[in-house]
PDB file of C-alpha atoms in Angstrom:
ATOM      1  CA  GLY R 312      -0.144  -0.325  -0.296  1.00 60.00           C
ATOM      2  CA  ALA R 313       0.606   3.553  -0.112  1.00 67.00           C
ATOM      3  CA  VAL R 314       3.831   4.818   2.488  1.00 85.00           C
ATOM      4  CA  VAL R 315       3.968   7.916   3.842  1.00 89.00           C
ATOM      5  CA  SER R 316       6.587   9.105   5.824  1.00 92.00           C
ATOM      6  CA  GLN R 317       6.774  11.320   9.103  1.00 93.00           C
ATOM      7  CA  HIS R 318       9.485  12.868  10.694  1.00 93.00           C
ATOM      8  CA  PRO R 319      10.690  12.834  13.013  1.00 94.00           C
ATOM      9  CA  SER R 320       9.280  10.436  15.142  1.00 90.00           C
ATOM     10  CA  TRP R 321       9.853  12.573  18.548  1.00 91.00           C
ATOM     11  CA  VAL R 322      11.510  15.561  19.295  1.00 94.00           C
ATOM     12  CA  ILE R 323      11.883  17.563  22.892  1.00 93.00           C
ATOM     13  CA  CYS R 324      12.774  21.404  22.480  1.00 93.00           C
ATOM     14  CA  LYS R 325      12.940  24.302  25.033  1.00 94.00           C
ATOM     15  CA  SER R 326       9.783  26.374  25.286  1.00 95.00           C
ATOM     16  CA  GLY R 327      10.071  29.740  22.390  1.00 95.00           C
ATOM     17  CA  THR R 328      12.238  27.545  20.205  1.00 95.00           C
ATOM     18  CA  SER R 329      10.115  26.708  16.625  1.00 96.00           C
ATOM     19  CA  VAL R 330       9.908  22.474  15.201  1.00 96.00           C
ATOM     20  CA  LYS R 331       9.282  21.535  12.187  1.00 97.00           C
ATOM     21  CA  ILE R 332       7.809  18.205  11.277  1.00 97.00           C
ATOM     22  CA  GLU R 333       7.536  16.505   7.643  1.00 96.00           C
ATOM     23  CA  CYS R 334       5.568  14.982   6.027  1.00 95.00           C
ATOM     24  CA  ARG R 335       6.146  12.834   2.703  1.00 94.00           C
ATOM     25  CA  SER R 336       4.511  10.999   0.101  1.00 91.00           C
ATOM     26  CA  LEU R 337       7.050   8.507  -0.967  1.00 90.00           C
ATOM     27  CA  ASP R 338       5.252   6.200  -3.593  1.00 84.00           C
ATOM     28  CA  PHE R 339       2.503   8.261  -4.776  1.00 84.00           C
ATOM     29  CA  GLN R 340       1.170  12.273  -5.739  1.00 86.00           C
ATOM     30  CA  ALA R 341      -0.526  13.738  -2.782  1.00 84.00           C
ATOM     31  CA  THR R 342      -2.600  16.303  -3.785  1.00 81.00           C
ATOM     32  CA  THR R 343      -4.157  17.024  -0.436  1.00 85.00           C
ATOM     33  CA  MET R 344      -2.168  16.256   3.209  1.00 90.00           C
ATOM     34  CA  PHE R 345      -3.672  16.718   6.595  1.00 91.00           C
ATOM     35  CA  TRP R 346      -2.655  17.821   9.827  1.00 94.00           C
ATOM     36  CA  TYR R 347      -4.077  16.273  12.854  1.00 92.00           C
ATOM     37  CA  ARG R 348      -3.355  16.411  16.940  1.00 92.00           C
ATOM     38  CA  GLN R 349      -3.703  13.931  19.421  1.00 86.00           C
ATOM     39  CA  PHE R 350      -4.225  14.441  23.027  1.00 81.00           C
ATOM     40  CA  PRO R 351      -3.634  10.806  25.014  1.00 77.00           C
ATOM     41  CA  LYS R 352      -7.045   9.423  25.045  1.00 73.00           C
ATOM     42  CA  GLN R 353      -8.026  11.620  23.274  1.00 78.00           C
ATOM     43  CA  SER R 354      -9.336  11.375  19.528  1.00 80.00           C
ATOM     44  CA  LEU R 355      -7.353  12.437  16.399  1.00 84.00           C
ATOM     45  CA  MET R 356      -7.928  16.023  15.603  1.00 87.00           C
ATOM     46  CA  LEU R 357      -8.236  17.779  12.351  1.00 89.00           C
ATOM     47  CA  MET R 358      -5.466  21.122  12.649  1.00 93.00           C
ATOM     48  CA  ALA R 359      -5.879  21.780   9.210  1.00 93.00           C
ATOM     49  CA  THR R 360      -6.068  20.759   5.308  1.00 90.00           C
ATOM     50  CA  SER R 361      -2.958  21.196   3.095  1.00 88.00           C
ATOM     51  CA  ASN R 362      -3.479  21.887  -0.446  1.00 84.00           C
ATOM     52  CA  GLU R 363      -0.660  21.791  -2.794  1.00 82.00           C
ATOM     53  CA  GLY R 364       0.700  24.912  -3.948  1.00 81.00           C
ATOM     54  CA  SER R 365      -2.183  26.567  -2.322  1.00 83.00           C
ATOM     55  CA  LYS R 366      -2.425  27.856   1.532  1.00 87.00           C
ATOM     56  CA  ALA R 367      -3.465  25.242   4.046  1.00 91.00           C
ATOM     57  CA  THR R 368      -7.044  25.612   5.277  1.00 90.00           C
ATOM     58  CA  TYR R 369      -7.031  25.812   9.178  1.00 94.00           C
ATOM     59  CA  GLU R 370      -9.677  23.903  11.577  1.00 90.00           C
ATOM     60  CA  GLN R 371     -11.936  26.697  13.714  1.00 89.00           C
ATOM     61  CA  GLY R 372      -9.560  27.071  16.733  1.00 91.00           C
ATOM     62  CA  VAL R 373      -5.807  26.654  15.591  1.00 93.00           C
ATOM     63  CA  GLU R 374      -4.164  29.326  14.875  1.00 93.00           C
ATOM     64  CA  LYS R 375      -2.345  29.559  11.427  1.00 92.00           C
ATOM     65  CA  ASP R 376       0.370  31.667  12.822  1.00 94.00           C
ATOM     66  CA  LYS R 377       1.630  29.141  15.312  1.00 95.00           C
ATOM     67  CA  PHE R 378       1.065  26.302  13.052  1.00 96.00           C
ATOM     68  CA  LEU R 379       2.591  27.280   9.963  1.00 95.00           C
ATOM     69  CA  ILE R 380       1.998  24.849   7.161  1.00 94.00           C
ATOM     70  CA  ASN R 381       3.750  25.145   3.861  1.00 90.00           C
ATOM     71  CA  HIS R 382       2.860  21.840   0.412  1.00 88.00           C
ATOM     72  CA  ALA R 383       5.161  22.831  -1.729  1.00 81.00           C
ATOM     73  CA  SER R 384       4.935  19.803  -3.697  1.00 88.00           C
ATOM     74  CA  LEU R 385       3.040  16.996  -4.253  1.00 88.00           C
ATOM     75  CA  THR R 386       5.152  14.586  -1.908  1.00 91.00           C
ATOM     76  CA  LEU R 387       6.073  16.948   1.110  1.00 92.00           C
ATOM     77  CA  SER R 388       4.250  19.186   3.344  1.00 93.00           C
ATOM     78  CA  THR R 389       5.384  20.591   6.401  1.00 95.00           C
ATOM     79  CA  LEU R 390       4.295  21.663   9.469  1.00 96.00           C
ATOM     80  CA  THR R 391       6.230  23.822  11.846  1.00 97.00           C
ATOM     81  CA  VAL R 392       5.292  24.875  15.251  1.00 97.00           C
ATOM     82  CA  THR R 393       6.254  28.035  15.702  1.00 96.00           C
ATOM     83  CA  SER R 394       7.160  29.472  19.514  1.00 95.00           C
ATOM     84  CA  ALA R 395       6.382  26.518  20.991  1.00 95.00           C
ATOM     85  CA  HIS R 396       4.920  25.762  24.624  1.00 95.00           C
ATOM     86  CA  PRO R 397       4.542  23.161  26.974  1.00 94.00           C
ATOM     87  CA  GLU R 398       0.822  23.149  25.843  1.00 93.00           C
ATOM     88  CA  ASP R 399       1.912  22.652  22.354  1.00 94.00           C
ATOM     89  CA  SER R 400       2.988  18.970  23.737  1.00 94.00           C
ATOM     90  CA  SER R 401       1.019  16.519  21.813  1.00 92.00           C
ATOM     91  CA  PHE R 402       1.060  13.952  19.031  1.00 91.00           C
ATOM     92  CA  TYR R 403       0.941  15.279  15.551  1.00 94.00           C
ATOM     93  CA  ILE R 404       0.376  12.971  12.983  1.00 92.00           C
ATOM     94  CA  CYS R 405      -0.096  13.773   8.912  1.00 93.00           C
ATOM     95  CA  SER R 406      -2.119  12.096   6.303  1.00 90.00           C
ATOM     96  CA  ALA R 407      -2.083  12.170   2.486  1.00 88.00           C
ATOM     97  CA  SER R 408      -4.522  10.967  -0.078  1.00 77.00           C
ATOM     98  CA  ASP R 409      -4.133  10.169  -3.784  1.00 69.00           C
ATOM     99  CA  GLY R 410      -7.398  12.026  -4.228  1.00 64.00           C
ATOM    100  CA  GLY R 411     -10.509  10.560  -2.125  1.00 56.00           C
ATOM    101  CA  ASN R 412     -10.857  11.555   0.821  1.00 50.00           C
ATOM    102  CA  GLU R 413     -11.138   7.937   2.306  1.00 59.00           C
ATOM    103  CA  LYS R 414      -8.683   5.709   2.990  1.00 69.00           C
ATOM    104  CA  LEU R 415      -6.054   8.412   3.877  1.00 78.00           C
ATOM    105  CA  PHE R 416      -2.486   6.692   4.496  1.00 84.00           C
ATOM    106  CA  PHE R 417      -0.859   8.290   7.668  1.00 87.00           C
ATOM    107  CA  GLY R 418       2.520   9.324   8.466  1.00 89.00           C
ATOM    108  CA  SER R 419       3.910   7.433  12.299  1.00 87.00           C
ATOM    109  CA  GLY R 420       3.698  10.327  13.946  1.00 90.00           C
ATOM    110  CA  THR R 421       5.952  13.133  15.839  1.00 93.00           C
ATOM    111  CA  GLN R 422       5.668  13.211  19.596  1.00 92.00           C
ATOM    112  CA  LEU R 423       6.410  16.837  20.213  1.00 94.00           C
ATOM    113  CA  SER R 424       7.650  17.583  24.176  1.00 93.00           C
ATOM    114  CA  VAL R 425       8.251  21.410  24.826  1.00 94.00           C
ATOM    115  CA  LEU R 426      10.002  21.737  28.458  1.00 93.00           C
TER     116      LEU R 426
ATOM    117  CA  ASP M  20     -19.186  18.415  20.447  1.00 68.00           C
ATOM    118  CA  GLN M  21     -18.259  14.439  19.044  1.00 80.00           C
ATOM    119  CA  GLN M  22     -20.093  13.732  16.827  1.00 91.00           C
ATOM    120  CA  VAL M  23     -18.097  10.471  16.284  1.00 93.00           C
ATOM    121  CA  LYS M  24     -18.080   8.271  19.465  1.00 94.00           C
ATOM    122  CA  GLN M  25     -16.494   5.648  21.019  1.00 94.00           C
ATOM    123  CA  ASN M  26     -17.842   5.185  24.451  1.00 89.00           C
ATOM    124  CA  SER M  27     -15.813   2.187  25.214  1.00 90.00           C
ATOM    125  CA  PRO M  28     -12.106   3.124  26.248  1.00 89.00           C
ATOM    126  CA  SER M  29     -10.794  -0.722  26.188  1.00 94.00           C
ATOM    127  CA  LEU M  30     -11.817  -4.050  24.957  1.00 96.00           C
ATOM    128  CA  SER M  31     -10.717  -7.571  26.506  1.00 97.00           C
ATOM    129  CA  VAL M  32     -11.154 -10.383  24.775  1.00 97.00           C
ATOM    130  CA  GLN M  33      -9.745 -13.905  24.527  1.00 97.00           C
ATOM    131  CA  GLU M  34      -8.088 -15.327  21.858  1.00 97.00           C
ATOM    132  CA  GLY M  35     -10.015 -17.246  19.425  1.00 97.00           C
ATOM    133  CA  ARG M  36     -13.295 -15.321  20.078  1.00 97.00           C
ATOM    134  CA  ILE M  37     -15.369 -12.228  19.120  1.00 98.00           C
ATOM    135  CA  SER M  38     -13.977  -8.941  19.108  1.00 98.00           C
ATOM    136  CA  ILE M  39     -16.888  -6.209  18.930  1.00 98.00           C
ATOM    137  CA  LEU M  40     -15.858  -3.244  18.675  1.00 98.00           C
ATOM    138  CA  ASN M  41     -18.767  -0.259  18.359  1.00 97.00           C
ATOM    139  CA  CYS M  42     -18.747   3.629  17.599  1.00 97.00           C
ATOM    140  CA  ASP M  43     -21.945   5.922  17.546  1.00 97.00           C
ATOM    141  CA  TYR M  44     -22.310   9.265  15.036  1.00 96.00           C
ATOM    142  CA  THR M  45     -24.485  12.108  15.508  1.00 95.00           C
ATOM    143  CA  ASN M  46     -24.740  13.668  12.360  1.00 91.00           C
ATOM    144  CA  SER M  47     -27.031  12.233   9.611  1.00 91.00           C
ATOM    145  CA  MET M  48     -25.405  13.455   6.846  1.00 89.00           C
ATOM    146  CA  PHE M  49     -21.892  11.199   7.831  1.00 91.00           C
ATOM    147  CA  ASP M  50     -23.064   8.593   4.453  1.00 88.00           C
ATOM    148  CA  TYR M  51     -19.387   6.851   4.780  1.00 89.00           C
ATOM    149  CA  PHE M  52     -17.550   5.028   7.304  1.00 93.00           C
ATOM    150  CA  LEU M  53     -14.154   3.852   7.955  1.00 92.00           C
ATOM    151  CA  TRP M  54     -12.421   1.585  10.687  1.00 94.00           C
ATOM    152  CA  TYR M  55      -7.784   2.185  11.369  1.00 93.00           C
ATOM    153  CA  LYS M  56      -5.981   0.284  13.501  1.00 93.00           C
ATOM    154  CA  LYS M  57      -3.002   2.154  15.451  1.00 89.00           C
ATOM    155  CA  TYR M  58      -0.402  -0.072  16.810  1.00 88.00           C
ATOM    156  CA  PRO M  59       2.337   1.662  19.258  1.00 81.00           C
ATOM    157  CA  ALA M  60       4.271   4.317  17.965  1.00 74.00           C
ATOM    158  CA  GLU M  61       2.751   4.072  14.553  1.00 79.00           C
ATOM    159  CA  GLY M  62       0.372   6.000  11.975  1.00 82.00           C
ATOM    160  CA  PRO M  63      -3.283   4.475  11.586  1.00 86.00           C
ATOM    161  CA  THR M  64      -3.773   1.934   8.880  1.00 86.00           C
ATOM    162  CA  PHE M  65      -6.737   1.533   7.362  1.00 86.00           C
ATOM    163  CA  LEU M  66      -8.858  -1.472   7.900  1.00 93.00           C
ATOM    164  CA  ILE M  67     -12.578  -1.625   6.867  1.00 93.00           C
ATOM    165  CA  SER M  68     -15.060   0.650   5.280  1.00 91.00           C
ATOM    166  CA  ILE M  69     -18.777   0.832   4.409  1.00 93.00           C
ATOM    167  CA  SER M  70     -20.702   3.002   2.711  1.00 90.00           C
ATOM    168  CA  SER M  71     -23.903   3.896   3.422  1.00 90.00           C
ATOM    169  CA  ILE M  72     -25.808   1.938   0.983  1.00 90.00           C
ATOM    170  CA  LYS M  73     -25.040  -1.134   2.950  1.00 91.00           C
ATOM    171  CA  ASP M  74     -25.613  -2.612   6.039  1.00 94.00           C
ATOM    172  CA  LYS M  75     -22.882  -5.294   5.785  1.00 96.00           C
ATOM    173  CA  ASN M  76     -19.405  -5.410   4.487  1.00 95.00           C
ATOM    174  CA  GLU M  77     -16.913  -8.309   5.349  1.00 96.00           C
ATOM    175  CA  ASP M  78     -13.249  -8.634   4.629  1.00 95.00           C
ATOM    176  CA  GLY M  79     -12.141 -12.055   6.002  1.00 96.00           C
ATOM    177  CA  ARG M  80     -12.062 -12.161  10.172  1.00 97.00           C
ATOM    178  CA  PHE M  81     -13.151  -8.173  10.071  1.00 97.00           C
ATOM    179  CA  THR M  82     -17.140  -7.524   9.189  1.00 98.00           C
ATOM    180  CA  VAL M  83     -18.632  -4.013   9.541  1.00 97.00           C
ATOM    181  CA  PHE M  84     -22.059  -3.653  10.807  1.00 97.00           C
ATOM    182  CA  LEU M  85     -23.832  -0.513   9.745  1.00 97.00           C
ATOM    183  CA  ASN M  86     -27.762   0.984  11.479  1.00 96.00           C
ATOM    184  CA  LYS M  87     -28.413   3.649  10.138  1.00 94.00           C
ATOM    185  CA  SER M  88     -31.521   4.202  12.055  1.00 95.00           C
ATOM    186  CA  ALA M  89     -29.718   3.467  15.167  1.00 96.00           C
ATOM    187  CA  LYS M  90     -26.800   5.611  14.179  1.00 96.00           C
ATOM    188  CA  HIS M  91     -24.241   2.527  14.826  1.00 97.00           C
ATOM    189  CA  LEU M  92     -21.936   0.835  13.474  1.00 96.00           C
ATOM    190  CA  SER M  93     -19.833  -2.434  14.774  1.00 97.00           C
ATOM    191  CA  LEU M  94     -16.550  -3.715  13.619  1.00 98.00           C
ATOM    192  CA  HIS M  95     -16.435  -7.345  14.499  1.00 98.00           C
ATOM    193  CA  ILE M  96     -12.888  -9.066  14.472  1.00 98.00           C
ATOM    194  CA  VAL M  97     -13.510 -13.041  14.849  1.00 97.00           C
ATOM    195  CA  PRO M  98     -11.528 -15.225  15.552  1.00 97.00           C
ATOM    196  CA  SER M  99      -9.809 -12.557  17.486  1.00 98.00           C
ATOM    197  CA  GLN M 100      -5.695 -13.324  17.438  1.00 97.00           C
ATOM    198  CA  PRO M 101      -2.715 -11.738  19.098  1.00 96.00           C
ATOM    199  CA  GLY M 102      -1.865  -9.663  16.424  1.00 96.00           C
ATOM    200  CA  ASP M 103      -4.955  -7.536  16.629  1.00 97.00           C
ATOM    201  CA  SER M 104      -4.151  -5.756  20.080  1.00 97.00           C
ATOM    202  CA  ALA M 105      -3.909  -2.527  18.887  1.00 95.00           C
ATOM    203  CA  VAL M 106      -6.447   1.233  18.746  1.00 93.00           C
ATOM    204  CA  TYR M 107      -8.998   1.312  16.673  1.00 96.00           C
ATOM    205  CA  PHE M 108     -10.725   4.159  15.773  1.00 94.00           C
ATOM    206  CA  CYS M 109     -13.973   4.554  14.009  1.00 95.00           C
ATOM    207  CA  ALA M 110     -14.314   7.078  11.635  1.00 92.00           C
ATOM    208  CA  ALA M 111     -16.968   8.815   9.865  1.00 91.00           C
ATOM    209  CA  ALA M 112     -17.527  10.909   6.590  1.00 86.00           C
ATOM    210  CA  SER M 113     -19.650  12.838   4.231  1.00 81.00           C
ATOM    211  CA  ALA M 114     -19.354  13.824   0.374  1.00 70.00           C
ATOM    212  CA  ASN M 115     -16.557  15.863   0.033  1.00 63.00           C
ATOM    213  CA  SER M 116     -15.908  16.083   3.570  1.00 68.00           C
ATOM    214  CA  LYS M 117     -13.382  15.561   6.197  1.00 75.00           C
ATOM    215  CA  LEU M 118     -13.073  12.938   8.613  1.00 81.00           C
ATOM    216  CA  THR M 119     -14.238  12.713  11.808  1.00 87.00           C
ATOM    217  CA  PHE M 120     -12.784  10.402  14.147  1.00 90.00           C
ATOM    218  CA  GLY M 121     -13.618   8.773  17.101  1.00 91.00           C
ATOM    219  CA  LYS M 122     -11.168   8.459  20.303  1.00 90.00           C
ATOM    220  CA  GLY M 123     -10.115   5.041  19.662  1.00 92.00           C
ATOM    221  CA  ILE M 124     -10.528   2.011  21.817  1.00 94.00           C
ATOM    222  CA  THR M 125      -8.030  -0.021  23.106  1.00 94.00           C
ATOM    223  CA  LEU M 126      -8.060  -3.864  22.157  1.00 97.00           C
ATOM    224  CA  SER M 127      -6.347  -6.704  23.920  1.00 97.00           C
ATOM    225  CA  VAL M 128      -6.591  -9.954  22.826  1.00 97.00           C
ATOM    226  CA  ARG M 129      -5.302 -12.197  25.608  1.00 95.00           C
ATOM    227  CA  PRO M 130      -3.415 -15.297  24.299  1.00 93.00           C
TER     228      PRO M 130
END
């Protein structure tokens, strides 16, 4: 099946620093990528929809200036958590679609811990 | 407002028995439902789906049942195997909409 690679798997950073997470579709062109965050024992909450070559669409309550999304090519989307704070500590996960909304292919996730 | 609800956080089943994972939804516009399976430190992987025009879809040991009037779906795994131990997410979508996920349920299959 299709493979989505997400990097890094985990990151620990100091408060106030920025962290970039990459999501790559390895064997298909992803016109749309999605970014989620998951708190412990909670569901995957969609943060934003990233479309190649255009601005991301953010869900209500998600600060677009804090969570910068870039989808510059059909195989790569990045999420940058700017000026991270401890409350940003969470599990971030991306998924990619090859055209349909269903059967999304997920990356392995990034556990972010902000000290 | 949680539109997709998986009210049981965990389920423990003996190997060889049936596992039944439940999911309820509130949005009547949802017309496509999926189950994803997630192992620790890995991303979710697609397991099985069902469209609202059906009430059952079977794939090997996995069967999903949909009861539209009750806004309820369930995933049956039979026979359950220890390798099925994972977190299972129910997800729902309507036409051209994003997937909405439940909180997930942790299934443990005891050898």
